[in-house]
PDB file of C-alpha atoms in Angstrom:
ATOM      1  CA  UNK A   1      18.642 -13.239 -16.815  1.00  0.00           C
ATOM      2  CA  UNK A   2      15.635 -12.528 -19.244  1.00  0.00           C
ATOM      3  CA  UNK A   3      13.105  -9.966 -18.332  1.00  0.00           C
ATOM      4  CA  UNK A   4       9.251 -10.840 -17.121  1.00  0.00           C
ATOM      5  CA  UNK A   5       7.231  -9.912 -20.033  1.00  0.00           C
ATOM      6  CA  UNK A   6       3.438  -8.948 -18.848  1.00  0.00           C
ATOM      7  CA  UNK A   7       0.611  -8.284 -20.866  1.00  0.00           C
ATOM      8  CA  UNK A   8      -2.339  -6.016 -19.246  1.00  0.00           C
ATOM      9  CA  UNK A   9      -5.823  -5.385 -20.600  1.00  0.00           C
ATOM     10  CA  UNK A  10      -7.544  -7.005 -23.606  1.00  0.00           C
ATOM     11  CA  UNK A  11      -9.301  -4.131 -25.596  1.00  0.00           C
ATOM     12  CA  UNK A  12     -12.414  -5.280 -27.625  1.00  0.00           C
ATOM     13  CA  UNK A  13     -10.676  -6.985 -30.450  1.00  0.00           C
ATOM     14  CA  UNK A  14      -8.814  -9.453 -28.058  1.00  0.00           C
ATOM     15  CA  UNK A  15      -5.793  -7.694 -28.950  1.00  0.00           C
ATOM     16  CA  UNK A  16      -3.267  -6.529 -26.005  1.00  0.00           C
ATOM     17  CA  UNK A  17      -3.541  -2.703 -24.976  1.00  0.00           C
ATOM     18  CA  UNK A  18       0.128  -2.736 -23.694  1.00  0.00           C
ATOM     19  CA  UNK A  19       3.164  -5.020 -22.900  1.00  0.00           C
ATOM     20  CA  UNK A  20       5.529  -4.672 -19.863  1.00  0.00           C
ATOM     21  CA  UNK A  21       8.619  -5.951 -19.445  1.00  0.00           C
ATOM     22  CA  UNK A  22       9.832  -6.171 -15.628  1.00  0.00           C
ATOM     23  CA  UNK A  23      13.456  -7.530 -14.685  1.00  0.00           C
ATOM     24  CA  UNK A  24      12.343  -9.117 -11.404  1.00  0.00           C
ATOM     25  CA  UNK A  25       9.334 -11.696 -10.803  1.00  0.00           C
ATOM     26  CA  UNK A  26       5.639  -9.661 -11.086  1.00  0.00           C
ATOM     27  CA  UNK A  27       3.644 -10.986  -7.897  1.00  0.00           C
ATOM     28  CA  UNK A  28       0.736  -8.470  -8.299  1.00  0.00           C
ATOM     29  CA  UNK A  29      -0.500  -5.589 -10.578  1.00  0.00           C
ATOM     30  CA  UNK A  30      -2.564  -2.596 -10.029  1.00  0.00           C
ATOM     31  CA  UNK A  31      -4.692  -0.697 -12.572  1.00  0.00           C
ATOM     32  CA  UNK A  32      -5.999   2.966 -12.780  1.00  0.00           C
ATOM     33  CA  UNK A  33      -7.440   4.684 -15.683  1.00  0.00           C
ATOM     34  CA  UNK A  34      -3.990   6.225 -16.415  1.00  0.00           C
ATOM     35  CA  UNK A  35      -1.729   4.061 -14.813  1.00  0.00           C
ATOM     36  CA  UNK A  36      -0.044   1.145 -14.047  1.00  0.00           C
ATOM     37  CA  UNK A  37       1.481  -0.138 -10.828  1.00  0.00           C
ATOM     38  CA  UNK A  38       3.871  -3.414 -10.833  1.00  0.00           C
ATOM     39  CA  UNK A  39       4.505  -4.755  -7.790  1.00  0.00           C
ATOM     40  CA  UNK A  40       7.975  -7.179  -7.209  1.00  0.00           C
ATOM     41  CA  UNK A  41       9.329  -8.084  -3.985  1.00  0.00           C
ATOM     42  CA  UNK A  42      11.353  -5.470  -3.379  1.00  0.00           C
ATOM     43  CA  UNK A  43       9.496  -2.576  -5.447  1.00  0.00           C
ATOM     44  CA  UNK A  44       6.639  -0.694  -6.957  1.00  0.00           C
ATOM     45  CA  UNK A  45       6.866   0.280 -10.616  1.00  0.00           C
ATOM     46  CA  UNK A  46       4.444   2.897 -11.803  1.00  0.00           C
ATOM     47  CA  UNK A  47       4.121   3.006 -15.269  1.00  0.00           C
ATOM     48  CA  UNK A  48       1.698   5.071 -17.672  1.00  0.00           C
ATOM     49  CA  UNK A  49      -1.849   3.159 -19.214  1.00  0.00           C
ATOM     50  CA  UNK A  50      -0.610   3.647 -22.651  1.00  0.00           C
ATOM     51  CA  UNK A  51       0.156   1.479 -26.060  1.00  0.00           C
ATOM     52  CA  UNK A  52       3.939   2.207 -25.207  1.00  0.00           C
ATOM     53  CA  UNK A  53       3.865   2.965 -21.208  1.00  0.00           C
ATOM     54  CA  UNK A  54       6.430   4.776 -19.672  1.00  0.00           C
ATOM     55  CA  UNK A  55       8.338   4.160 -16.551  1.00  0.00           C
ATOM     56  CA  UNK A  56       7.020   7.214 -14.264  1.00  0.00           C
ATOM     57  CA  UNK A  57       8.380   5.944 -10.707  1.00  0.00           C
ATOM     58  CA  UNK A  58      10.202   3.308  -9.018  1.00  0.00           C
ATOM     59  CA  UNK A  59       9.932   2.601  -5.102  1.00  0.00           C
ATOM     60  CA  UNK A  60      11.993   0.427  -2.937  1.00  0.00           C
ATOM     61  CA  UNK A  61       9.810  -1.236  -0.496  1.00  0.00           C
ATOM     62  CA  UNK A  62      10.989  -3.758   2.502  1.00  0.00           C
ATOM     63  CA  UNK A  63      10.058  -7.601   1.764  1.00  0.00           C
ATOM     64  CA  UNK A  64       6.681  -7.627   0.382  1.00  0.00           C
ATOM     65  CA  UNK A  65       5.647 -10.989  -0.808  1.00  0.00           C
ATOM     66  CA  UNK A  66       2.159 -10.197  -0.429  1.00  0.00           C
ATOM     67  CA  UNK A  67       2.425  -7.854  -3.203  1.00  0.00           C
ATOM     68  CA  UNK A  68       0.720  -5.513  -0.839  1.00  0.00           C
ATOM     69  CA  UNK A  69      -0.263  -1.953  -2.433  1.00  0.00           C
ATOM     70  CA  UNK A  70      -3.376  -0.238  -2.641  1.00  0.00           C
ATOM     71  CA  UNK A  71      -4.158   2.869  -5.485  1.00  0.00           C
ATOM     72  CA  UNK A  72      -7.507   5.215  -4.022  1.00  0.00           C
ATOM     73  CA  UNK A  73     -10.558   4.545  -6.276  1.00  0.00           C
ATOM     74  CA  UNK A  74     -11.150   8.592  -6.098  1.00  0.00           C
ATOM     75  CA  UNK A  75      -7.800  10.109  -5.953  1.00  0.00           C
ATOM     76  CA  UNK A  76      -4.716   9.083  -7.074  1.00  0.00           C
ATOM     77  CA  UNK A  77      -2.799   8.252  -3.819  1.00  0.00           C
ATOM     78  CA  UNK A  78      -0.618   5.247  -3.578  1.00  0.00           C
ATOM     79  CA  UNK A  79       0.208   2.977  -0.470  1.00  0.00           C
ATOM     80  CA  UNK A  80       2.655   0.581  -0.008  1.00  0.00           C
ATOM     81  CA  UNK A  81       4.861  -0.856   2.958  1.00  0.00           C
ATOM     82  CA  UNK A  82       7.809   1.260   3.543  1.00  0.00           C
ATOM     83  CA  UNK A  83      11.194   0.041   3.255  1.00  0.00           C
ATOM     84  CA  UNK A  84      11.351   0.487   7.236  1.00  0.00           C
ATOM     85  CA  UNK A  85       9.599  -2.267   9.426  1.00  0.00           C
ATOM     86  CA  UNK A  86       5.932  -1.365  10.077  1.00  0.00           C
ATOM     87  CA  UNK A  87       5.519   1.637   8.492  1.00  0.00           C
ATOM     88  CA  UNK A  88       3.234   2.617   5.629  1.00  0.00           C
ATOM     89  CA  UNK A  89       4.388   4.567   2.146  1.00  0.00           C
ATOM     90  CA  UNK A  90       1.399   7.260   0.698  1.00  0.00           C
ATOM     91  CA  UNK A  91       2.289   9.106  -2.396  1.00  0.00           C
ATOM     92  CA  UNK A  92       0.586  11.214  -4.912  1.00  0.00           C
ATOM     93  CA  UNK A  93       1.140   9.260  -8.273  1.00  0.00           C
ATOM     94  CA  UNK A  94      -1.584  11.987 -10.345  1.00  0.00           C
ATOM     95  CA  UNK A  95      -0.157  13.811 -13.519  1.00  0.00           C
ATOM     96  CA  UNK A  96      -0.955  17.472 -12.154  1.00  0.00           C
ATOM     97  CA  UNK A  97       1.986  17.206  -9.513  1.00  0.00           C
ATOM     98  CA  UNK A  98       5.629  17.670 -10.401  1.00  0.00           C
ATOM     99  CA  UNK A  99       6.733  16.753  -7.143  1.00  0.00           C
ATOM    100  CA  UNK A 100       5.968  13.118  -6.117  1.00  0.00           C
ATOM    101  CA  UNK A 101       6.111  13.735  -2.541  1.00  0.00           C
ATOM    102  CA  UNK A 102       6.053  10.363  -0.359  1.00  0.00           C
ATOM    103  CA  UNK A 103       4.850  10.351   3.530  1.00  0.00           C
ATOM    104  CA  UNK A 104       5.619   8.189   5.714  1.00  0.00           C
ATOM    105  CA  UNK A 105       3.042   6.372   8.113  1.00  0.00           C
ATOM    106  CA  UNK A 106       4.240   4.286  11.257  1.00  0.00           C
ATOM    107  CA  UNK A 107       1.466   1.731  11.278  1.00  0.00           C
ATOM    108  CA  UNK A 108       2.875  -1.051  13.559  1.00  0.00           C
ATOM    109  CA  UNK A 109       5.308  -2.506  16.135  1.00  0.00           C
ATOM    110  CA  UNK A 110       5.867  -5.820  13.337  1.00  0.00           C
ATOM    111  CA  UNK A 111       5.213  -6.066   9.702  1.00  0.00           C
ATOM    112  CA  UNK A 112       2.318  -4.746   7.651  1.00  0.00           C
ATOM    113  CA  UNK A 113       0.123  -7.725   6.212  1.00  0.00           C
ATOM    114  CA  UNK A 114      -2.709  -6.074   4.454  1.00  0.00           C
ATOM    115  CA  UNK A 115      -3.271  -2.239   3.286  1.00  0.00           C
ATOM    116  CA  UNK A 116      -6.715  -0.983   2.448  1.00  0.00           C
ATOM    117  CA  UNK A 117      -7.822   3.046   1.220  1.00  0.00           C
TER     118      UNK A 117
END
């Protein structure tokens, strides 16, 4: 099957900043000065904000046609649902940190249907 090809950003020439091409269906997108974050049913993408981004990490996430996922306007902390019923994903996605370490949050007995930071 043929990839999703997305185009972010328009600089001030109306000419695309950078192109993205995603295997799966993109239902949302979320920006940060240095980053990108795809979201697909099953996963989050992070990518760099660059003229040629690079894949920086991949998450597996349960069922989340909402395209629920939330990046901090004044860090750069990440959350998403977890791939376990209810529960809540935070990670670090910032370029000073080797280590990508993810925590887990139980949020709720059912499943998660809106995330906010």
């Amino acid at each position: 099957s043929s990839g999703i090809n997305a185009e972010y950003g328009v600089d001030q020439i109306h000419q695309t900043v950078c192109k993205i091409t995603v295997a799966k269906p993109v239902l949302g997108v979320r920006l940060k000065r240095d980053r990108i974050v795809v979201v697909t049913e099953n996963e989050l993408l992070v990518y760099t904000l660059q003229r040629s981004p690079t894949l920086l990490l991949c998450y597996s996430t349960a069922p989340n046609p909402r395209a629920l996922a939330e990046l901090c306007s004044t860090s750069s902390l990440l959350c998403f649902p977890s791939v376990d019923k209810g529960q809540v994903s935070l990670v670090y996605i910032g370029e000073d940190t080797v280590q990508h370490q993810m925590r887990m949050i139980p949020a709720h007995d059912g499943t998660i249907r809106a995330l906010s930071l």
